[in-house]
Short mmCIF file of C-alpha atoms in Angstrom, two decimals:
data_model
loop_
_atom_site.label_atom_id
_atom_site.label_comp_id
_atom_site.label_asym_id
_atom_site.label_seq_id
_atom_site.Cartn_x
_atom_site.Cartn_y
_atom_site.Cartn_z
CA UNK A 92 -56.98 23.56 15.75
CA UNK A 93 -53.22 24.68 14.77
CA UNK A 94 -51.69 23.96 11.47
CA UNK A 95 -47.92 23.20 11.33
CA UNK A 96 -45.80 23.77 8.44
CA UNK A 97 -43.35 21.54 6.95
CA UNK A 98 -40.32 22.74 8.55
CA UNK A 99 -41.94 22.25 12.37
CA UNK A 100 -43.06 18.99 11.15
CA UNK A 101 -39.79 17.90 10.00
CA UNK A 102 -38.43 19.31 13.44
CA UNK A 103 -41.14 17.09 15.17
CA UNK A 104 -40.33 14.27 13.72
CA UNK A 105 -36.19 14.88 14.09
CA UNK A 106 -36.94 15.04 17.75
CA UNK A 107 -38.98 11.91 17.67
CA UNK A 108 -36.18 9.99 15.98
CA UNK A 109 -33.42 11.17 18.35
CA UNK A 110 -32.69 8.17 20.65
CA UNK A 111 -33.47 8.31 24.65
CA UNK A 112 -29.86 7.52 25.86
CA UNK A 113 -31.22 7.22 29.61
CA UNK A 114 -29.40 4.61 31.30
CA UNK A 115 -27.05 3.72 28.62
CA UNK A 116 -23.81 5.53 29.78
CA UNK A 117 -23.77 8.02 26.83
CA UNK A 118 -24.81 11.59 26.06
CA UNK A 119 -26.26 12.42 22.95
CA UNK A 120 -23.85 14.69 20.97
CA UNK A 121 -25.45 14.72 17.19
CA UNK A 122 -26.47 12.90 14.25
CA UNK A 123 -23.30 11.48 12.01
CA UNK A 124 -25.45 9.61 9.33
CA UNK A 125 -28.39 7.66 8.72
CA UNK A 126 -28.67 4.35 6.91
CA UNK A 127 -31.16 1.92 5.74
CA UNK A 128 -31.02 -0.36 8.98
CA UNK A 129 -30.17 2.19 11.24
CA UNK A 130 -28.49 5.63 11.95
CA UNK A 131 -25.21 6.58 13.70
CA UNK A 132 -24.95 9.08 16.33
CA UNK A 133 -21.98 10.93 17.96
CA UNK A 134 -21.92 10.23 21.42
CA UNK A 135 -19.94 10.91 24.61
CA UNK A 136 -19.28 8.20 27.08
CA UNK A 137 -19.71 9.66 30.36
CA UNK A 138 -17.51 7.39 32.41
CA UNK A 139 -14.47 8.20 30.56
CA UNK A 140 -15.81 11.39 28.57
CA UNK A 141 -14.55 10.45 25.28
CA UNK A 142 -16.50 10.56 21.96
CA UNK A 143 -17.97 7.73 20.34
CA UNK A 144 -20.20 6.63 17.45
CA UNK A 145 -23.41 4.82 18.46
CA UNK A 146 -25.10 3.21 15.67
CA UNK A 147 -29.32 2.67 16.48
CA UNK A 148 -31.60 0.54 14.62
CA UNK A 149 -34.39 2.58 13.42
CA UNK A 150 -36.94 0.42 14.34
CA UNK A 151 -37.18 -2.00 17.39
CA UNK A 152 -37.81 -5.69 16.59
CA UNK A 153 -36.13 -8.86 16.91
CA UNK A 154 -34.77 -9.23 13.42
CA UNK A 155 -33.35 -5.81 12.94
CA UNK A 156 -32.18 -6.30 16.98
CA UNK A 157 -30.51 -9.73 15.91
CA UNK A 158 -28.86 -7.90 12.44
CA UNK A 159 -27.05 -5.18 14.34
CA UNK A 160 -25.90 -7.22 17.08
CA UNK A 161 -24.07 -9.75 14.56
CA UNK A 162 -22.72 -6.88 12.62
CA UNK A 163 -21.38 -5.78 15.84
CA UNK A 164 -20.16 -9.40 16.58
CA UNK A 165 -18.58 -9.66 13.49
CA UNK A 166 -16.62 -6.01 14.15
CA UNK A 167 -15.67 -7.51 17.72
CA UNK A 168 -14.21 -10.61 15.98
CA UNK A 169 -12.20 -8.82 13.82
CA UNK A 170 -9.70 -7.04 15.88
CA UNK A 171 -7.16 -5.32 13.32
CA UNK A 172 -6.29 -1.95 13.04
CA UNK A 173 -8.05 -1.68 9.37
CA UNK A 174 -11.36 -2.30 11.47
CA UNK A 175 -13.54 0.31 13.66
CA UNK A 176 -13.69 -1.38 17.33
CA UNK A 177 -16.79 -2.13 18.77
CA UNK A 178 -16.91 -1.26 22.55
CA UNK A 179 -20.67 -2.27 23.54
CA UNK A 180 -23.66 -3.83 22.62
CA UNK A 181 -26.95 -2.95 24.18
CA UNK A 182 -30.82 -2.20 24.00
CA UNK A 183 -32.55 1.18 24.54
CA UNK A 184 -35.61 2.06 26.87
CA UNK A 185 -37.74 2.10 23.83
CA UNK A 186 -36.31 -1.56 22.65
CA UNK A 187 -34.04 -0.51 19.87
CA UNK A 188 -30.59 -2.22 19.66
CA UNK A 189 -27.52 -0.49 19.30
CA UNK A 190 -23.60 -0.69 19.39
CA UNK A 191 -21.12 1.49 20.34
CA UNK A 192 -17.84 1.85 18.42
CA UNK A 193 -14.70 4.01 18.01
CA UNK A 194 -15.45 7.42 16.33
CA UNK A 195 -13.69 7.77 13.17
CA UNK A 196 -12.54 10.57 11.32
CA UNK A 197 -11.12 10.98 7.79
CA UNK A 198 -11.70 11.14 4.36
CA UNK A 199 -13.72 8.62 2.41
CA UNK A 200 -11.96 6.88 -0.68
CA UNK A 201 -14.10 8.46 -3.32
CA UNK A 202 -12.99 12.02 -2.20
CA UNK A 203 -11.56 13.76 -5.32
CA UNK A 204 -8.38 14.39 -2.98
CA UNK A 205 -7.51 11.17 -2.45
CA UNK A 206 -7.77 10.00 -6.33
CA UNK A 207 -5.40 13.21 -7.23
CA UNK A 208 -2.37 11.25 -5.26
CA UNK A 209 0.28 9.77 -6.88
CA UNK A 210 -0.12 6.17 -8.21
CA UNK A 211 2.13 4.50 -5.87
CA UNK A 212 0.41 5.79 -2.96
CA UNK A 213 -3.10 4.91 -4.26
CA UNK A 214 -1.70 1.33 -4.65
CA UNK A 215 0.04 1.40 -1.04
CA UNK A 216 -3.61 2.60 0.27
CA UNK A 217 -4.86 -0.35 -1.57
CA UNK A 218 -2.33 -2.72 -0.05
CA UNK A 219 -3.73 -1.55 3.21
CA UNK A 220 -7.33 -2.17 2.33
CA UNK A 221 -6.40 -5.63 0.91
CA UNK A 222 -4.85 -6.94 3.98
CA UNK A 223 -7.69 -5.85 6.00
CA UNK A 224 -9.93 -7.63 3.99
CA UNK A 225 -7.43 -10.65 3.75
CA UNK A 226 -7.41 -10.59 7.63
CA UNK A 227 -11.13 -10.87 7.89
CA UNK A 228 -10.93 -13.61 5.23
CA UNK A 229 -8.65 -15.42 7.81
CA UNK A 230 -11.06 -14.86 10.47
CA UNK A 231 -13.71 -16.54 8.12
CA UNK A 232 -15.99 -13.39 7.37
CA UNK A 233 -16.56 -11.94 3.87
CA UNK A 234 -17.25 -8.14 3.65
CA UNK A 235 -19.30 -8.40 0.34
CA UNK A 236 -20.10 -4.78 -0.01
CA UNK A 237 -16.45 -3.48 -0.66
CA UNK A 238 -16.82 0.01 -2.20
CA UNK A 239 -15.27 3.53 -1.83
CA UNK A 240 -17.96 4.75 -0.04
CA UNK A 241 -17.07 2.06 2.74
CA UNK A 242 -13.38 2.71 2.88
CA UNK A 243 -12.17 5.47 5.09
CA UNK A 244 -8.53 7.11 5.08
CA UNK A 245 -7.61 8.28 8.24
CA UNK A 246 -5.47 11.43 9.08
CA UNK A 247 -2.49 9.27 9.87
CA UNK A 248 -2.49 7.16 6.97
CA UNK A 249 -4.83 4.88 8.47
CA UNK A 250 -7.18 2.67 5.76
CA UNK A 251 -10.41 1.68 7.61
CA UNK A 252 -12.93 -0.67 6.19
CA UNK A 253 -16.24 0.42 7.07
CA UNK A 254 -19.88 -0.96 6.87
CA UNK A 255 -19.85 -4.93 7.65
CA UNK A 256 -23.76 -4.64 7.65
CA UNK A 257 -23.56 -7.45 4.63
CA UNK A 258 -21.08 -9.27 6.23
CA UNK A 259 -20.97 -13.23 6.11
CA UNK A 260 -19.29 -16.20 8.05
CA UNK A 261 -17.97 -18.39 5.55
CA UNK A 262 -19.56 -21.80 5.39
CA UNK A 263 -22.86 -20.22 7.07
CA UNK A 264 -24.82 -20.70 3.98
CA UNK A 265 -28.19 -22.26 4.57
CA UNK A 266 -27.70 -21.48 8.13
CA UNK A 267 -30.43 -18.79 8.43
CA UNK A 268 -33.13 -19.22 5.28
CA UNK A 269 -32.49 -17.74 2.15
CA UNK A 270 -29.92 -15.57 2.75
CA UNK A 271 -28.29 -18.01 5.33
CA UNK A 272 -25.73 -16.01 7.80
CA UNK A 273 -26.21 -12.56 6.15
CA UNK A 274 -26.09 -9.66 8.58
CA UNK A 275 -27.86 -7.22 6.28
CA UNK A 276 -28.24 -3.31 6.48
CA UNK A 277 -31.74 -2.10 6.04
CA UNK A 278 -30.69 -0.79 2.48
CA UNK A 279 -31.64 -4.05 1.32
CA UNK A 280 -35.08 -5.59 1.85
CA UNK A 281 -35.66 -9.36 2.39
CA UNK A 282 -34.64 -11.12 -1.05
CA UNK A 283 -32.92 -7.93 -2.48
CA UNK A 284 -29.64 -8.19 -3.95
CA UNK A 285 -26.77 -7.94 -1.66
CA UNK A 286 -24.28 -5.47 -2.71
CA UNK A 287 -23.70 -2.56 -4.76
CA UNK A 288 -23.56 -2.47 -8.43
CA UNK A 289 -20.18 -2.37 -10.27
CA UNK A 290 -18.58 -3.55 -7.20
CA UNK A 291 -20.42 -6.70 -6.60
CA UNK A 292 -19.41 -9.93 -8.48
CA UNK A 293 -21.48 -11.34 -11.26
CA UNK A 294 -22.36 -14.33 -8.85
CA UNK A 295 -23.71 -12.27 -6.00
CA UNK A 296 -25.46 -9.91 -8.28
CA UNK A 297 -27.13 -13.26 -9.60
CA UNK A 298 -27.67 -14.24 -6.02
CA UNK A 299 -26.20 -17.82 -6.47
CA UNK A 300 -25.68 -19.31 -3.04
CA UNK A 301 -22.17 -21.03 -4.03
CA UNK A 302 -20.98 -17.08 -4.38
CA UNK A 303 -20.03 -16.78 -1.16
CA UNK A 304 -16.20 -17.41 -1.36
CA UNK A 305 -13.36 -15.07 -1.19
CA UNK A 306 -13.39 -14.50 -4.89
CA UNK A 307 -16.75 -12.46 -4.71
CA UNK A 308 -14.62 -9.92 -2.20
CA UNK A 309 -11.58 -10.47 -4.86
CA UNK A 310 -13.54 -9.12 -7.49
CA UNK A 311 -14.76 -5.98 -5.35
CA UNK A 312 -11.44 -5.13 -4.58
CA UNK A 313 -10.61 -5.29 -8.35
CA UNK A 314 -13.51 -2.82 -8.84
CA UNK A 315 -12.12 -0.71 -5.97
CA UNK A 316 -8.52 -1.02 -7.59
CA UNK A 317 -9.73 -0.10 -10.63
CA UNK A 318 -11.59 2.91 -9.07
CA UNK A 319 -8.39 4.03 -7.37
CA UNK A 320 -6.17 4.29 -10.74
CA UNK A 321 -8.48 4.91 -13.43
CA UNK A 322 -11.49 7.19 -12.06
CA UNK A 323 -11.88 10.81 -13.68
CA UNK A 324 -9.46 12.83 -11.22
CA UNK A 325 -6.73 10.19 -11.03
CA UNK A 326 -3.07 11.51 -12.50
CA UNK A 327 -2.10 10.05 -15.89
CA UNK A 328 -3.29 6.47 -17.19
CA UNK A 329 -2.80 3.59 -15.07
CA UNK A 330 0.19 1.19 -16.54
CA UNK A 331 -0.66 -1.93 -18.43
CA UNK A 332 0.39 -4.41 -15.48
CA UNK A 333 -2.01 -2.63 -13.22
CA UNK A 334 -4.72 -2.72 -15.85
CA UNK A 335 -4.20 -6.38 -16.21
CA UNK A 336 -4.32 -6.65 -12.01
CA UNK A 337 -7.45 -5.30 -12.22
CA UNK A 338 -8.77 -7.41 -15.50
CA UNK A 339 -8.06 -10.61 -13.72
CA UNK A 340 -9.12 -9.70 -10.33
CA UNK A 341 -12.75 -8.69 -11.88
CA UNK A 342 -13.05 -11.32 -14.40
CA UNK A 343 -16.51 -12.85 -14.99
CA UNK A 344 -15.47 -16.39 -14.26
CA UNK A 345 -14.39 -16.92 -10.79
CA UNK A 346 -12.02 -19.57 -11.54
CA UNK A 347 -10.00 -16.82 -13.93
CA UNK A 348 -9.57 -14.52 -10.68
CA UNK A 349 -6.87 -14.42 -8.16
CA UNK A 350 -7.65 -17.33 -5.85
CA UNK A 351 -7.38 -15.05 -3.05
CA UNK A 352 -6.90 -11.41 -1.70
CA UNK A 353 -3.22 -12.28 -0.78
CA UNK A 354 -2.72 -13.33 -4.40
CA UNK A 355 -3.91 -10.10 -5.65
CA UNK A 356 -1.98 -7.80 -3.12
CA UNK A 357 0.98 -9.89 -3.80
CA UNK A 358 0.51 -9.02 -7.46
CA UNK A 359 0.32 -5.14 -6.46
CA UNK A 360 3.38 -5.35 -4.59
CA UNK A 361 5.39 -6.94 -7.50
CA UNK A 362 4.12 -4.16 -9.49
CA UNK A 363 5.39 -1.49 -6.71
CA UNK A 364 8.66 -3.45 -6.54
CA UNK A 365 9.24 -3.41 -10.24
CA UNK A 366 8.60 -6.87 -10.89
CA UNK A 367 6.66 -8.95 -13.56
CA UNK A 368 2.87 -9.41 -12.40
CA UNK A 369 1.35 -12.65 -12.89
CA UNK A 370 -1.70 -11.12 -14.76
CA UNK A 371 0.08 -9.85 -17.47
CA UNK A 372 2.75 -12.47 -19.06
CA UNK A 373 5.69 -9.98 -20.75
CA UNK A 374 7.73 -11.07 -24.06
CA UNK A 375 11.64 -10.40 -23.94
CA UNK A 376 11.45 -7.01 -24.92
CA UNK A 377 8.73 -5.89 -22.62
CA UNK A 378 10.90 -7.66 -19.97
CA UNK A 379 13.79 -5.78 -20.98
CA UNK A 380 12.35 -2.68 -20.67
CA UNK A 381 10.88 -3.31 -17.38
CA UNK A 382 14.26 -4.07 -16.16
CA UNK A 383 16.06 -1.20 -17.76
CA UNK A 384 13.32 0.93 -15.77
CA UNK A 385 13.71 -0.84 -12.84
CA UNK A 386 17.69 -0.45 -12.73
CA UNK A 387 17.53 3.14 -14.50
CA UNK A 388 19.93 4.42 -12.07
CA UNK A 389 22.61 2.03 -11.78
CA UNK A 390 22.25 2.04 -15.84
CA UNK A 391 22.88 6.04 -16.19
CA UNK A 392 25.75 5.73 -13.83
CA UNK A 393 27.56 3.07 -15.88
CA UNK A 394 26.54 4.73 -18.98
CA UNK A 395 28.32 8.08 -17.65
CA UNK A 396 31.39 6.17 -16.48
CA UNK A 397 31.76 4.80 -20.30
CA UNK A 398 31.19 8.02 -21.12
CA UNK A 399 33.81 9.52 -19.29
CA UNK A 400 36.55 6.41 -20.20
CA UNK A 401 35.76 6.88 -24.01
CA UNK A 402 36.07 10.76 -23.89
CA UNK A 403 39.27 10.17 -22.01
CA UNK A 404 40.65 7.96 -24.40
CA UNK A 405 39.79 9.85 -27.24
CA UNK A 406 41.37 12.70 -25.90
CA UNK A 407 44.51 10.86 -25.04
CA UNK A 408 44.72 9.64 -28.77
CA UNK A 409 45.22 13.32 -29.95
CA UNK B 183 26.68 -7.04 7.11
CA UNK B 184 25.16 -7.34 3.38
CA UNK B 185 25.81 -3.97 2.12
CA UNK B 186 29.87 -4.72 3.32
CA UNK B 187 29.40 -8.00 1.03
CA UNK B 188 27.85 -6.05 -1.57
CA UNK B 189 30.41 -3.44 -1.57
CA UNK B 190 33.38 -5.50 -1.72
CA UNK B 191 31.91 -7.58 -4.49
CA UNK B 192 30.82 -4.79 -6.67
CA UNK B 193 34.04 -2.70 -5.50
CA UNK B 194 36.19 -5.81 -6.62
CA UNK B 195 34.47 -6.24 -9.87
CA UNK B 196 34.55 -2.71 -11.03
CA UNK B 197 38.39 -2.48 -10.01
CA UNK B 198 39.07 -5.62 -12.11
CA UNK B 199 37.09 -3.95 -15.08
CA UNK B 200 38.35 -0.11 -14.66
CA UNK B 201 41.74 -1.66 -14.53
CA UNK B 202 41.24 -4.00 -17.69
CA UNK B 203 40.45 -0.21 -19.60
CA UNK B 204 44.17 0.14 -19.68
CA UNK B 205 44.42 -2.24 -22.53
CA UNK B 206 42.76 0.53 -24.51
CA UNK B 207 46.03 2.34 -23.80
CA UNK B 208 48.87 0.98 -25.87
CA UNK B 209 51.50 1.76 -23.83
CA UNK B 210 50.20 0.41 -20.52
CA UNK B 211 49.56 -2.56 -22.08
CA UNK B 212 52.81 -4.25 -20.61
CA UNK B 213 51.72 -3.45 -17.43
CA UNK B 214 48.20 -4.37 -17.55
CA UNK B 215 48.32 -7.47 -14.90
CA UNK B 216 49.90 -4.77 -12.26
CA UNK B 217 47.24 -2.01 -13.16
CA UNK B 218 44.34 -4.81 -12.81
CA UNK B 219 45.83 -6.12 -9.60
CA UNK B 220 46.03 -2.42 -8.17
CA UNK B 221 42.65 -1.48 -9.49
CA UNK B 222 41.29 -4.92 -7.73
CA UNK B 223 42.78 -3.83 -4.20
CA UNK B 224 41.78 -0.09 -4.74
CA UNK B 225 38.42 -1.42 -5.49
CA UNK B 226 38.20 -3.75 -2.63
CA UNK B 227 39.27 -1.08 -0.33
CA UNK B 228 36.58 1.51 -1.51
CA UNK B 229 33.80 -1.07 -1.32
CA UNK B 230 34.73 -2.12 2.24
CA UNK B 231 34.79 1.43 3.32
CA UNK B 232 31.54 2.09 1.53
CA UNK B 233 29.75 -1.02 2.58
CA UNK B 234 30.72 0.10 6.04
CA UNK B 235 29.92 3.43 5.86
CA UNK B 236 26.45 2.45 4.13
CA UNK B 237 25.85 -0.33 6.90
CA UNK B 238 26.19 2.61 9.38
CA UNK B 239 24.49 5.36 7.92
CA UNK B 240 21.61 3.50 5.94
CA UNK B 241 20.87 6.49 3.48
CA UNK B 242 21.29 6.97 -0.15
CA UNK B 243 22.50 10.39 -0.57
CA UNK B 244 25.25 10.53 2.04
CA UNK B 245 26.51 7.16 0.80
CA UNK B 246 26.83 8.39 -2.92
CA UNK B 247 28.87 11.55 -1.78
CA UNK B 248 30.68 9.20 0.19
CA UNK B 249 31.43 6.58 -2.35
CA UNK B 250 32.29 9.51 -4.93
CA UNK B 251 34.88 10.86 -2.31
CA UNK B 252 36.45 7.47 -1.24
CA UNK B 253 36.49 6.60 -4.62
CA UNK B 254 38.40 10.07 -6.01
CA UNK B 255 40.99 10.25 -2.75
CA UNK B 256 41.96 6.51 -3.58
CA UNK B 257 42.52 7.42 -7.16
CA UNK B 258 44.23 10.39 -6.50
CA UNK B 259 46.80 8.12 -4.05
CA UNK B 260 47.24 6.17 -7.32
CA UNK B 261 47.60 9.02 -9.59
CA UNK B 262 50.34 10.76 -7.09
CA UNK B 263 52.10 7.32 -7.16
CA UNK B 264 52.01 7.42 -11.16
CA UNK B 265 53.10 11.08 -11.11
CA UNK B 266 50.55 12.07 -13.52
CA UNK B 267 47.29 11.05 -15.49
CA UNK B 268 45.48 12.58 -12.69
CA UNK B 269 42.25 13.50 -14.72
CA UNK B 270 42.48 9.80 -16.35
CA UNK B 271 42.99 8.20 -13.02
CA UNK B 272 40.86 10.48 -11.06
CA UNK B 273 37.71 10.97 -12.78
CA UNK B 274 37.00 7.13 -13.53
CA UNK B 275 37.76 6.67 -9.83
CA UNK B 276 35.16 8.70 -8.77
CA UNK B 277 32.24 7.19 -10.88
CA UNK B 278 33.20 3.47 -9.67
CA UNK B 279 33.03 4.93 -6.27
CA UNK B 280 29.52 6.55 -6.90
CA UNK B 281 28.45 3.29 -8.38
CA UNK B 282 29.80 1.06 -5.59
CA UNK B 283 27.99 3.71 -3.25
CA UNK B 284 24.79 3.06 -5.45
CA UNK B 285 24.85 -0.36 -5.49
CA UNK B 286 25.54 -1.00 -1.79
CA UNK B 287 22.49 0.67 -1.11
CA UNK B 288 20.20 -0.19 -3.86
CA UNK B 289 20.60 -3.92 -3.90
CA UNK B 290 21.98 -4.74 -0.21
CA UNK B 291 19.42 -5.52 2.34
CA UNK B 292 20.32 -2.71 5.31
CA UNK B 293 19.71 -3.71 8.89
CA UNK B 294 16.35 -4.00 10.20
CA UNK B 295 15.25 -0.88 11.66
CA UNK B 296 15.09 -1.26 15.63
CA UNK B 297 11.28 -1.38 16.82
CA UNK B 298 10.33 2.49 17.81
CA UNK B 299 13.05 4.27 16.13
CA UNK B 300 11.97 5.00 13.04
CA UNK B 301 14.50 3.42 11.32
CA UNK B 302 17.67 4.65 13.45
CA UNK B 303 20.39 2.45 14.18
CA UNK B 304 22.01 2.31 17.34
#
């Protein structure tokens, strides 16, 4: 009897896990990543000779297949530059479900290089992200797992929202048992809390059925904004209006949060435009300082004119 | 069109205020009305030219330079007619042109960029 060492066993297990893509029209290139519900492989589409990503469930079964297909359906519903497009869905010869999507390249939001960018640039990244989530909400879909690991920045300034495995259609509660309407990744077992601590709204963490409203994603976006502006590695401390926006978005009570994502994004846009934000009522002095900052170049030019006039006047008096 | 209007308004207002500063020179007070009118007309001309330039170029740097040059040249014309007070007229005139150029770019919405032109205008 031959005894195999651990490395040999591991190689065998890997070979066994590798999907058989016979008859799918794809050729396996390599493994991109592994999640709870499935693995993502880089493949080549033989007909068009292009690289795609293939998400394949790790185990065959109706439940897993149904979840994977529903995730693909959610992605297909969201035709938006901020969402990875799905190309096809299918089933492998061994019964495992898969879907093919665009192969995206870029940097995840949690990369240190992203946090080192200027504040305004980070806020513009946030606005693109918020736009995608607002688009999904407009299509009746909540993401429910927004976190830095699920956001990718493309090389040309694209901001992509990834992993819609926990997405839920609004108003689908109760339609499919306890987690009605939920498309879950395998990271979460039955009855487990859906989402990621630190980015998950309190009501979502408590499993409140009525928690599935857009304000749960508003909370997560607030946590993402906080990550972007206050994490170690960011340049300088975030300004008070931005901190106030984060605080309102992440309010414990849903009623105190922004009512929806566009309202949150509008406040960030107001800050970028040098206007007052709704999250931070300002007094007369703060208003004056903000206006002076906003029009500082014009004020400087007017001051230069007045100084020149004063000097000319004084010289003329001599 | 908005940039031209802003240029005219800012030019006229600054022209009036610039002309009124002549009040601080006692010798010029009897001619104050004429100075204010002349300064206002100068401001209107400068504002019109700067507004048209801003509309055409739609960039801050060149508009600032153009504003300063136009302000200086118009002030030079006035100084030549006065046969003196070159520095007293040209320096403030240049700054007024600079302010008009800045205001025209900063506070007026430029023309919408044409699709696919990256902001360039025809």
